mmCIF file of C-alpha atoms in Angstrom:
data_model
loop_
_atom_site.group_PDB
_atom_site.id
_atom_site.type_symbol
_atom_site.label_atom_id
_atom_site.label_comp_id
_atom_site.label_asym_id
_atom_site.label_seq_id
_atom_site.Cartn_x
_atom_site.Cartn_y
_atom_site.Cartn_z
ATOM 1 C CA MET A 1 19.304 43.520 -61.223
ATOM 2 C CA ALA A 2 17.252 44.329 -64.309
ATOM 3 C CA THR A 3 13.988 42.517 -64.849
ATOM 4 C CA PRO A 4 11.540 42.736 -67.746
ATOM 5 C CA PRO A 5 8.519 44.921 -67.309
ATOM 6 C CA GLY A 6 5.843 43.314 -65.257
ATOM 7 C CA GLY A 7 8.219 41.403 -63.091
ATOM 8 C CA PRO A 8 9.850 38.071 -63.674
ATOM 9 C CA ARG A 9 7.981 35.640 -65.905
ATOM 10 C CA ARG A 10 6.289 32.799 -64.219
ATOM 11 C CA THR A 11 7.117 29.352 -65.365
ATOM 12 C CA ARG A 12 4.135 27.346 -66.503
ATOM 13 C CA PRO A 13 3.639 24.030 -64.835
ATOM 14 C CA PRO A 14 4.250 21.043 -67.130
ATOM 15 C CA ARG A 15 1.143 19.694 -68.812
ATOM 16 C CA ARG A 16 0.098 16.226 -68.079
ATOM 17 C CA PRO A 17 -0.365 13.997 -71.119
ATOM 18 C CA ARG A 18 -3.997 13.462 -71.889
ATOM 19 C CA PRO A 19 -5.323 10.051 -72.738
ATOM 20 C CA TYR A 20 -5.897 9.229 -76.412
ATOM 21 C CA THR A 21 -9.505 9.977 -77.400
ATOM 22 C CA GLY A 22 -9.364 8.991 -81.104
ATOM 23 C CA PRO A 23 -8.604 10.824 -84.360
ATOM 24 C CA PRO A 24 -9.219 14.570 -84.544
ATOM 25 C CA SER A 25 -12.597 15.818 -85.674
ATOM 26 C CA TYR A 26 -13.518 19.186 -87.089
ATOM 27 C CA PRO A 27 -16.885 20.980 -87.048
ATOM 28 C CA ALA A 28 -16.218 22.174 -90.626
ATOM 29 C CA PRO A 29 -13.831 21.140 -93.414
ATOM 30 C CA PRO A 30 -10.378 22.525 -92.588
ATOM 31 C CA ARG A 31 -8.934 25.134 -94.916
ATOM 32 C CA TRP A 32 -5.379 23.965 -94.644
ATOM 33 C CA GLY A 33 -3.959 21.335 -97.002
ATOM 34 C CA PHE A 34 -2.986 21.171 -100.645
ATOM 35 C CA PRO A 35 -3.952 24.151 -102.830
ATOM 36 C CA LEU A 36 -6.903 23.781 -105.175
ATOM 37 C CA LEU A 37 -4.879 23.561 -108.379
ATOM 38 C CA ALA A 38 -5.429 21.458 -111.460
ATOM 39 C CA TRP A 39 -3.075 18.575 -112.099
ATOM 40 C CA ARG A 40 -0.195 19.524 -114.327
ATOM 41 C CA TRP A 41 1.228 17.027 -116.842
ATOM 42 C CA PRO A 42 4.649 16.579 -115.106
ATOM 43 C CA LEU A 43 2.823 15.643 -111.894
ATOM 44 C CA ALA A 44 0.027 13.553 -113.402
ATOM 45 C CA LEU A 45 0.005 9.782 -113.363
ATOM 46 C CA PRO A 46 -0.037 7.923 -116.688
ATOM 47 C CA THR A 47 -3.679 7.383 -117.614
ATOM 48 C CA HIS A 48 -5.532 6.326 -120.753
ATOM 49 C CA ASP A 49 -8.139 8.641 -122.168
ATOM 50 C CA ARG A 50 -9.874 5.771 -123.982
ATOM 51 C CA VAL A 51 -10.286 2.231 -122.764
ATOM 52 C CA ASP A 52 -8.729 -0.254 -125.166
ATOM 53 C CA LEU A 53 -11.551 -2.578 -126.168
ATOM 54 C CA ALA A 54 -9.164 -5.239 -127.424
ATOM 55 C CA GLU A 55 -7.425 -5.436 -124.046
ATOM 56 C CA ARG A 56 -10.771 -5.758 -122.255
ATOM 57 C CA ALA A 57 -11.769 -8.520 -124.642
ATOM 58 C CA ALA A 58 -8.440 -10.281 -124.047
ATOM 59 C CA ALA A 59 -8.881 -10.143 -120.261
ATOM 60 C CA THR A 60 -12.407 -11.545 -120.521
ATOM 61 C CA ALA A 61 -11.272 -14.195 -123.003
ATOM 62 C CA ALA A 62 -8.674 -15.527 -120.566
ATOM 63 C CA THR A 63 -11.332 -15.954 -117.879
ATOM 64 C CA ALA A 64 -13.824 -17.474 -120.318
ATOM 65 C CA ILE A 65 -11.305 -20.000 -121.655
ATOM 66 C CA ALA A 66 -10.350 -21.108 -118.138
ATOM 67 C CA ALA A 67 -14.020 -21.501 -117.201
ATOM 68 C CA LEU A 68 -14.702 -23.438 -120.405
ATOM 69 C CA TRP A 69 -11.955 -25.961 -119.686
ATOM 70 C CA VAL A 70 -13.215 -26.455 -116.129
ATOM 71 C CA THR A 71 -16.745 -26.945 -117.480
ATOM 72 C CA ALA A 72 -15.465 -29.494 -119.984
ATOM 73 C CA GLY A 73 -13.807 -31.480 -117.190
ATOM 74 C CA VAL A 74 -16.920 -31.427 -115.005
ATOM 75 C CA ALA A 75 -19.126 -32.406 -117.965
ATOM 76 C CA ALA A 76 -16.838 -35.336 -118.792
ATOM 77 C CA LEU A 77 -17.033 -36.521 -115.178
ATOM 78 C CA ALA A 78 -20.826 -36.149 -115.261
ATOM 79 C CA THR A 79 -20.912 -38.254 -118.443
ATOM 80 C CA VAL A 80 -18.958 -41.027 -116.722
ATOM 81 C CA ALA A 81 -21.340 -40.867 -113.759
ATOM 82 C CA GLU A 82 -24.403 -41.196 -116.000
ATOM 83 C CA VAL A 83 -22.878 -44.107 -117.938
ATOM 84 C CA TRP A 84 -22.060 -45.857 -114.658
ATOM 85 C CA ARG A 85 -25.657 -45.377 -113.508
ATOM 86 C CA TYR A 86 -26.941 -46.918 -116.722
ATOM 87 C CA VAL A 87 -24.601 -49.896 -116.266
ATOM 88 C CA LEU A 88 -25.963 -50.356 -112.752
ATOM 89 C CA LEU A 89 -29.489 -50.288 -114.157
ATOM 90 C CA LEU A 90 -28.581 -53.083 -116.547
ATOM 91 C CA LEU A 91 -26.968 -55.129 -113.755
ATOM 92 C CA SER A 92 -29.966 -54.646 -111.485
ATOM 93 C CA ARG A 93 -32.176 -56.571 -113.903
ATOM 94 C CA GLY A 94 -30.603 -59.869 -112.876
ATOM 95 C CA GLU A 95 -29.111 -59.332 -109.432
ATOM 96 C CA ALA A 96 -29.330 -57.122 -106.376
ATOM 97 C CA LEU A 97 -26.865 -54.289 -106.078
ATOM 98 C CA SER A 98 -24.910 -53.137 -103.076
ATOM 99 C CA ARG A 99 -26.312 -50.185 -101.148
ATOM 100 C CA ALA A 100 -22.873 -48.551 -100.968
ATOM 101 C CA VAL A 101 -22.425 -48.713 -104.749
ATOM 102 C CA LEU A 102 -25.840 -47.141 -105.325
ATOM 103 C CA ALA A 103 -25.124 -44.414 -102.765
ATOM 104 C CA ILE A 104 -21.812 -43.555 -104.431
ATOM 105 C CA SER A 105 -23.444 -43.490 -107.862
ATOM 106 C CA ASP A 106 -26.282 -41.230 -106.709
ATOM 107 C CA ALA A 107 -23.870 -38.885 -104.926
ATOM 108 C CA LEU A 108 -21.603 -38.663 -107.973
ATOM 109 C CA VAL A 109 -24.505 -37.988 -110.345
ATOM 110 C CA GLY A 110 -26.070 -35.386 -108.058
ATOM 111 C CA THR A 111 -22.815 -33.584 -107.266
ATOM 112 C CA THR A 112 -21.579 -33.397 -110.837
ATOM 113 C CA GLY A 113 -25.019 -32.303 -112.009
ATOM 114 C CA VAL A 114 -25.174 -29.372 -109.587
ATOM 115 C CA ILE A 115 -21.578 -28.296 -110.256
ATOM 116 C CA LEU A 116 -22.102 -28.562 -114.010
ATOM 117 C CA LEU A 117 -25.221 -26.394 -113.801
ATOM 118 C CA LEU A 118 -23.434 -23.684 -111.809
ATOM 119 C CA MET A 119 -20.338 -23.790 -113.999
ATOM 120 C CA GLY A 120 -22.504 -23.702 -117.124
ATOM 121 C CA VAL A 121 -24.232 -20.517 -116.004
ATOM 122 C CA LEU A 122 -20.952 -18.873 -114.960
ATOM 123 C CA THR A 123 -19.185 -19.914 -118.150
ATOM 124 C CA GLY A 124 -22.089 -18.681 -120.253
ATOM 125 C CA VAL A 125 -21.915 -15.249 -118.620
ATOM 126 C CA PHE A 126 -18.172 -14.937 -119.239
ATOM 127 C CA THR A 127 -18.435 -16.185 -122.825
ATOM 128 C CA VAL A 128 -21.301 -13.844 -123.734
ATOM 129 C CA LEU A 129 -19.458 -10.928 -122.124
ATOM 130 C CA TRP A 130 -16.374 -11.791 -124.149
ATOM 131 C CA GLY A 131 -18.451 -11.934 -127.310
ATOM 132 C CA LEU A 132 -19.909 -8.475 -126.719
ATOM 133 C CA ARG A 133 -16.502 -6.940 -126.038
ATOM 134 C CA ALA A 134 -14.889 -8.708 -128.985
ATOM 135 C CA ARG A 135 -17.671 -7.492 -131.315
ATOM 136 C CA ALA A 136 -17.147 -3.906 -130.180
ATOM 137 C CA ALA A 137 -13.361 -4.153 -130.589
ATOM 138 C CA ALA A 138 -13.615 -5.717 -134.058
ATOM 139 C CA ALA A 139 -16.145 -3.140 -135.251
ATOM 140 C CA GLU A 140 -13.983 -0.301 -133.951
ATOM 141 C CA ARG A 141 -10.939 -1.774 -135.657
ATOM 142 C CA ILE A 142 -12.481 -1.605 -139.145
ATOM 143 C CA GLY A 143 -14.426 1.593 -138.441
ATOM 144 C CA VAL A 144 -18.000 0.294 -138.613
ATOM 145 C CA ARG A 145 -20.940 -0.112 -136.246
ATOM 146 C CA ASN A 146 -22.530 -3.453 -135.454
ATOM 147 C CA ALA A 147 -25.934 -3.855 -137.080
ATOM 148 C CA ARG A 148 -27.247 -5.918 -134.167
ATOM 149 C CA PRO A 149 -27.161 -4.189 -130.727
ATOM 150 C CA ASP A 150 -25.864 -5.996 -127.667
ATOM 151 C CA TRP A 151 -29.270 -6.540 -126.071
ATOM 152 C CA GLN A 152 -30.434 -8.467 -129.124
ATOM 153 C CA VAL A 153 -27.422 -10.756 -128.889
ATOM 154 C CA VAL A 154 -28.095 -11.435 -125.206
ATOM 155 C CA ALA A 155 -31.782 -12.044 -125.909
ATOM 156 C CA GLY A 156 -30.874 -14.336 -128.789
ATOM 157 C CA VAL A 157 -28.790 -16.466 -126.443
ATOM 158 C CA LEU A 158 -31.478 -16.738 -123.756
ATOM 159 C CA VAL A 159 -34.742 -17.017 -125.701
ATOM 160 C CA PRO A 160 -35.521 -20.592 -126.826
ATOM 161 C CA GLY A 161 -35.735 -20.875 -130.578
ATOM 162 C CA LEU A 162 -33.683 -17.760 -131.213
ATOM 163 C CA ASN A 163 -30.702 -19.332 -129.443
ATOM 164 C CA LEU A 164 -30.410 -21.770 -132.354
ATOM 165 C CA LEU A 165 -29.716 -18.976 -134.871
ATOM 166 C CA VAL A 166 -28.508 -15.775 -133.202
ATOM 167 C CA PRO A 167 -25.297 -17.095 -131.509
ATOM 168 C CA GLY A 168 -24.037 -18.633 -134.748
ATOM 169 C CA SER A 169 -24.780 -15.559 -136.833
ATOM 170 C CA ALA A 170 -23.179 -13.281 -134.238
ATOM 171 C CA MET A 171 -20.054 -15.455 -134.225
ATOM 172 C CA ALA A 172 -19.978 -15.386 -138.036
ATOM 173 C CA GLU A 173 -20.225 -11.584 -138.028
ATOM 174 C CA LEU A 174 -17.395 -11.347 -135.505
ATOM 175 C CA GLU A 175 -15.182 -13.597 -137.620
ATOM 176 C CA HIS A 176 -16.068 -11.587 -140.733
ATOM 177 C CA CYS A 177 -15.018 -8.303 -139.096
ATOM 178 C CA LEU A 178 -11.721 -9.810 -137.981
ATOM 179 C CA LEU A 179 -10.982 -11.212 -141.438
ATOM 180 C CA VAL A 180 -11.789 -7.818 -142.980
ATOM 181 C CA ALA A 181 -9.319 -6.220 -140.575
ATOM 182 C CA GLU A 182 -6.695 -8.767 -141.628
ATOM 183 C CA GLY A 183 -7.331 -7.996 -145.305
ATOM 184 C CA ASP A 184 -8.594 -11.486 -146.198
ATOM 185 C CA ARG A 185 -12.128 -10.306 -147.048
ATOM 186 C CA ASP A 186 -13.771 -7.233 -148.510
ATOM 187 C CA GLN A 187 -15.731 -5.041 -146.125
ATOM 188 C CA GLY A 188 -18.795 -5.022 -148.359
ATOM 189 C CA ALA A 189 -18.901 -8.803 -148.749
ATOM 190 C CA ARG A 190 -21.593 -10.868 -147.064
ATOM 191 C CA PRO A 191 -20.429 -12.651 -143.883
ATOM 192 C CA SER A 192 -19.753 -16.301 -144.647
ATOM 193 C CA PRO A 193 -18.815 -18.450 -141.644
ATOM 194 C CA SER A 194 -15.759 -20.627 -141.933
ATOM 195 C CA LEU A 195 -15.756 -24.381 -141.390
ATOM 196 C CA ARG A 196 -14.631 -23.867 -137.789
ATOM 197 C CA VAL A 197 -17.549 -21.551 -137.007
ATOM 198 C CA ARG A 198 -20.038 -23.819 -138.818
ATOM 199 C CA PHE A 199 -18.912 -26.823 -136.810
ATOM 200 C CA TRP A 200 -19.261 -24.836 -133.578
ATOM 201 C CA TRP A 201 -22.715 -23.614 -134.685
ATOM 202 C CA ALA A 202 -23.929 -27.157 -135.418
ATOM 203 C CA LEU A 203 -22.552 -28.451 -132.116
ATOM 204 C CA TRP A 204 -24.213 -25.571 -130.239
ATOM 205 C CA ALA A 205 -27.580 -26.241 -131.874
ATOM 206 C CA ALA A 206 -27.333 -29.981 -131.152
ATOM 207 C CA THR A 207 -26.498 -29.322 -127.508
ATOM 208 C CA VAL A 208 -29.453 -26.958 -127.087
ATOM 209 C CA LEU A 209 -31.891 -29.383 -128.721
ATOM 210 C CA VAL A 210 -30.695 -32.358 -126.659
ATOM 211 C CA ALA A 211 -30.874 -30.245 -123.478
ATOM 212 C CA LEU A 212 -34.491 -29.296 -124.213
ATOM 213 C CA LEU A 213 -35.356 -32.911 -125.006
ATOM 214 C CA THR A 214 -33.718 -34.105 -121.791
ATOM 215 C CA PHE A 215 -35.582 -31.524 -119.729
ATOM 216 C CA GLY A 216 -38.893 -32.508 -121.255
ATOM 217 C CA TRP A 217 -38.158 -36.224 -120.799
ATOM 218 C CA THR A 218 -37.928 -35.813 -117.025
ATOM 219 C CA PHE A 219 -41.716 -35.318 -116.842
ATOM 220 C CA ARG A 220 -42.420 -38.802 -118.193
ATOM 221 C CA ASP A 221 -43.236 -41.715 -115.869
ATOM 222 C CA GLY A 222 -42.244 -45.351 -116.069
ATOM 223 C CA VAL A 223 -39.160 -47.483 -115.645
ATOM 224 C CA GLN A 224 -38.222 -47.360 -119.319
ATOM 225 C CA ALA A 225 -38.625 -43.583 -119.367
ATOM 226 C CA LEU A 226 -36.221 -43.301 -116.416
ATOM 227 C CA ALA A 227 -33.670 -45.496 -118.183
ATOM 228 C CA ASP A 228 -33.987 -43.465 -121.371
ATOM 229 C CA GLY A 229 -33.573 -40.318 -119.296
ATOM 230 C CA VAL A 230 -30.223 -41.593 -118.021
ATOM 231 C CA VAL A 231 -29.085 -42.115 -121.622
ATOM 232 C CA LEU A 232 -30.230 -38.622 -122.601
ATOM 233 C CA HIS A 233 -28.397 -37.090 -119.633
ATOM 234 C CA ALA A 234 -25.213 -38.918 -120.633
ATOM 235 C CA VAL A 235 -25.496 -37.716 -124.244
ATOM 236 C CA ASN A 236 -26.240 -34.169 -123.093
ATOM 237 C CA ASP A 237 -23.235 -34.088 -120.752
ATOM 238 C CA ALA A 238 -20.981 -35.437 -123.509
ATOM 239 C CA LEU A 239 -22.205 -32.730 -125.892
ATOM 240 C CA VAL A 240 -21.610 -30.062 -123.237
ATOM 241 C CA ALA A 241 -18.036 -31.285 -122.764
ATOM 242 C CA ALA A 242 -17.386 -31.246 -126.521
ATOM 243 C CA LEU A 243 -19.009 -27.819 -126.895
ATOM 244 C CA ALA A 244 -16.879 -26.370 -124.101
ATOM 245 C CA VAL A 245 -13.663 -27.637 -125.710
ATOM 246 C CA VAL A 246 -14.618 -26.395 -129.190
ATOM 247 C CA THR A 247 -15.717 -23.010 -127.794
ATOM 248 C CA ALA A 248 -12.443 -22.561 -125.916
ATOM 249 C CA ARG A 249 -10.454 -23.260 -129.082
ATOM 250 C CA LEU A 250 -12.683 -20.946 -131.115
ATOM 251 C CA VAL A 251 -12.288 -18.089 -128.627
ATOM 252 C CA ASP A 252 -8.518 -18.543 -128.690
ATOM 253 C CA HIS A 253 -8.538 -18.549 -132.514
ATOM 254 C CA LEU A 254 -10.586 -15.349 -132.753
ATOM 255 C CA MET A 255 -8.446 -13.594 -130.163
ATOM 256 C CA ARG A 256 -5.363 -14.383 -132.249
ATOM 257 C CA LEU A 257 -7.015 -12.512 -135.095
ATOM 258 C CA LEU A 258 -8.089 -9.620 -132.877
ATOM 259 C CA LEU A 259 -4.828 -8.992 -131.042
ATOM 260 C CA PRO A 260 -1.547 -8.117 -132.763
ATOM 261 C CA PRO A 261 1.039 -10.920 -132.878
ATOM 262 C CA ASP A 262 3.545 -11.255 -130.079
ATOM 263 C CA PRO A 263 7.031 -10.106 -131.223
ATOM 264 C CA THR A 264 8.621 -13.018 -129.351
ATOM 265 C CA GLU A 265 6.661 -15.516 -131.469
ATOM 266 C CA LEU A 266 7.497 -13.982 -134.852
ATOM 267 C CA SER A 267 10.761 -15.896 -135.022
ATOM 268 C CA ARG A 268 8.808 -19.180 -135.018
ATOM 269 C CA LEU A 269 6.713 -18.250 -138.059
ATOM 270 C CA ARG A 270 7.552 -19.522 -141.506
ATOM 271 C CA VAL A 271 6.515 -18.189 -144.923
ATOM 272 C CA HIS A 272 4.460 -20.785 -146.812
ATOM 273 C CA ALA A 273 3.264 -18.672 -149.751
ATOM 274 C CA VAL A 274 3.652 -15.153 -151.183
ATOM 275 C CA ARG A 275 0.634 -13.525 -152.853
ATOM 276 C CA ALA A 276 0.460 -10.405 -155.031
ATOM 277 C CA ALA A 277 4.060 -9.447 -154.391
ATOM 278 C CA PRO A 278 6.366 -7.949 -157.072
ATOM 279 C CA PRO A 279 9.256 -10.150 -158.196
ATOM 280 C CA PRO A 280 12.520 -9.470 -156.363
ATOM 281 C CA GLU A 281 15.069 -7.299 -158.116
ATOM 282 C CA ARG A 282 18.211 -9.043 -159.228
ATOM 283 C CA ALA A 283 21.461 -7.651 -157.971
ATOM 284 C CA PRO A 284 23.927 -6.618 -160.743
ATOM 285 C CA ARG A 285 26.925 -8.837 -161.376
ATOM 286 C CA PRO A 286 30.305 -7.651 -160.134
ATOM 287 C CA ASP A 287 31.831 -7.510 -163.647
ATOM 288 C CA THR A 288 28.846 -5.517 -164.977
ATOM 289 C CA ALA A 289 29.103 -3.029 -162.138
ATOM 290 C CA ARG A 290 32.770 -2.414 -162.871
ATOM 291 C CA ARG A 291 32.074 -1.642 -166.533
#
């Protein structure tokens, strides 16, 4: 009987399974794995070398518009709460009021005031961010550089006094760039805000002035001063609601100028006027063509 050299091989006893002690760990980075090669185009994922500024502005505009409509709803509810409080003040001159009614009024005024303040700050951040991105996209579209840097726009929104002028002028410049891109204005012309932008500018300035007046009125003492403060709060909340609605519509209007039209909506458009177009050529008559 032939056996391999060294005698018959001994069978190894079966190993007992060891308990699980966690994932493997290495004292040094392992050398096995994928080779250190550069990505080749057939294997690369589709990426964009340059971020589309118009798409970023569109994404921010959608968030800003949604926040503006929510702010408008909260401001309208706060206006109703302030008007109800003023009505209760008038009724309290001749009769005693119920404690439950006063508690509900105070809770409604306090809750809507806090929510409106938080939503106002959040909406302002989204709207300013949209404005900065839209300015960059519009300037890139016509091949120019904005004369006012972004930090000046942000400072012009926050600093009292400057916030009456800088937001309106920045919005007028943005509209001017978009109209130049559409071919409705010359690039060298001076920016002239449209009626829509002027109305928004006036409403913005009125809201800021009434807000400052309302804040300063809270430091006055006296029953009549408190009643006048309720009226100022109601007017301020109503202006905030109107400003939020007008701003949402203005952002949507400017984004329609910034983004290309949707092909699915072109079938709904109608031609109202033709400007600077050559007259159409008349087709020859059949008898003339035969001759």
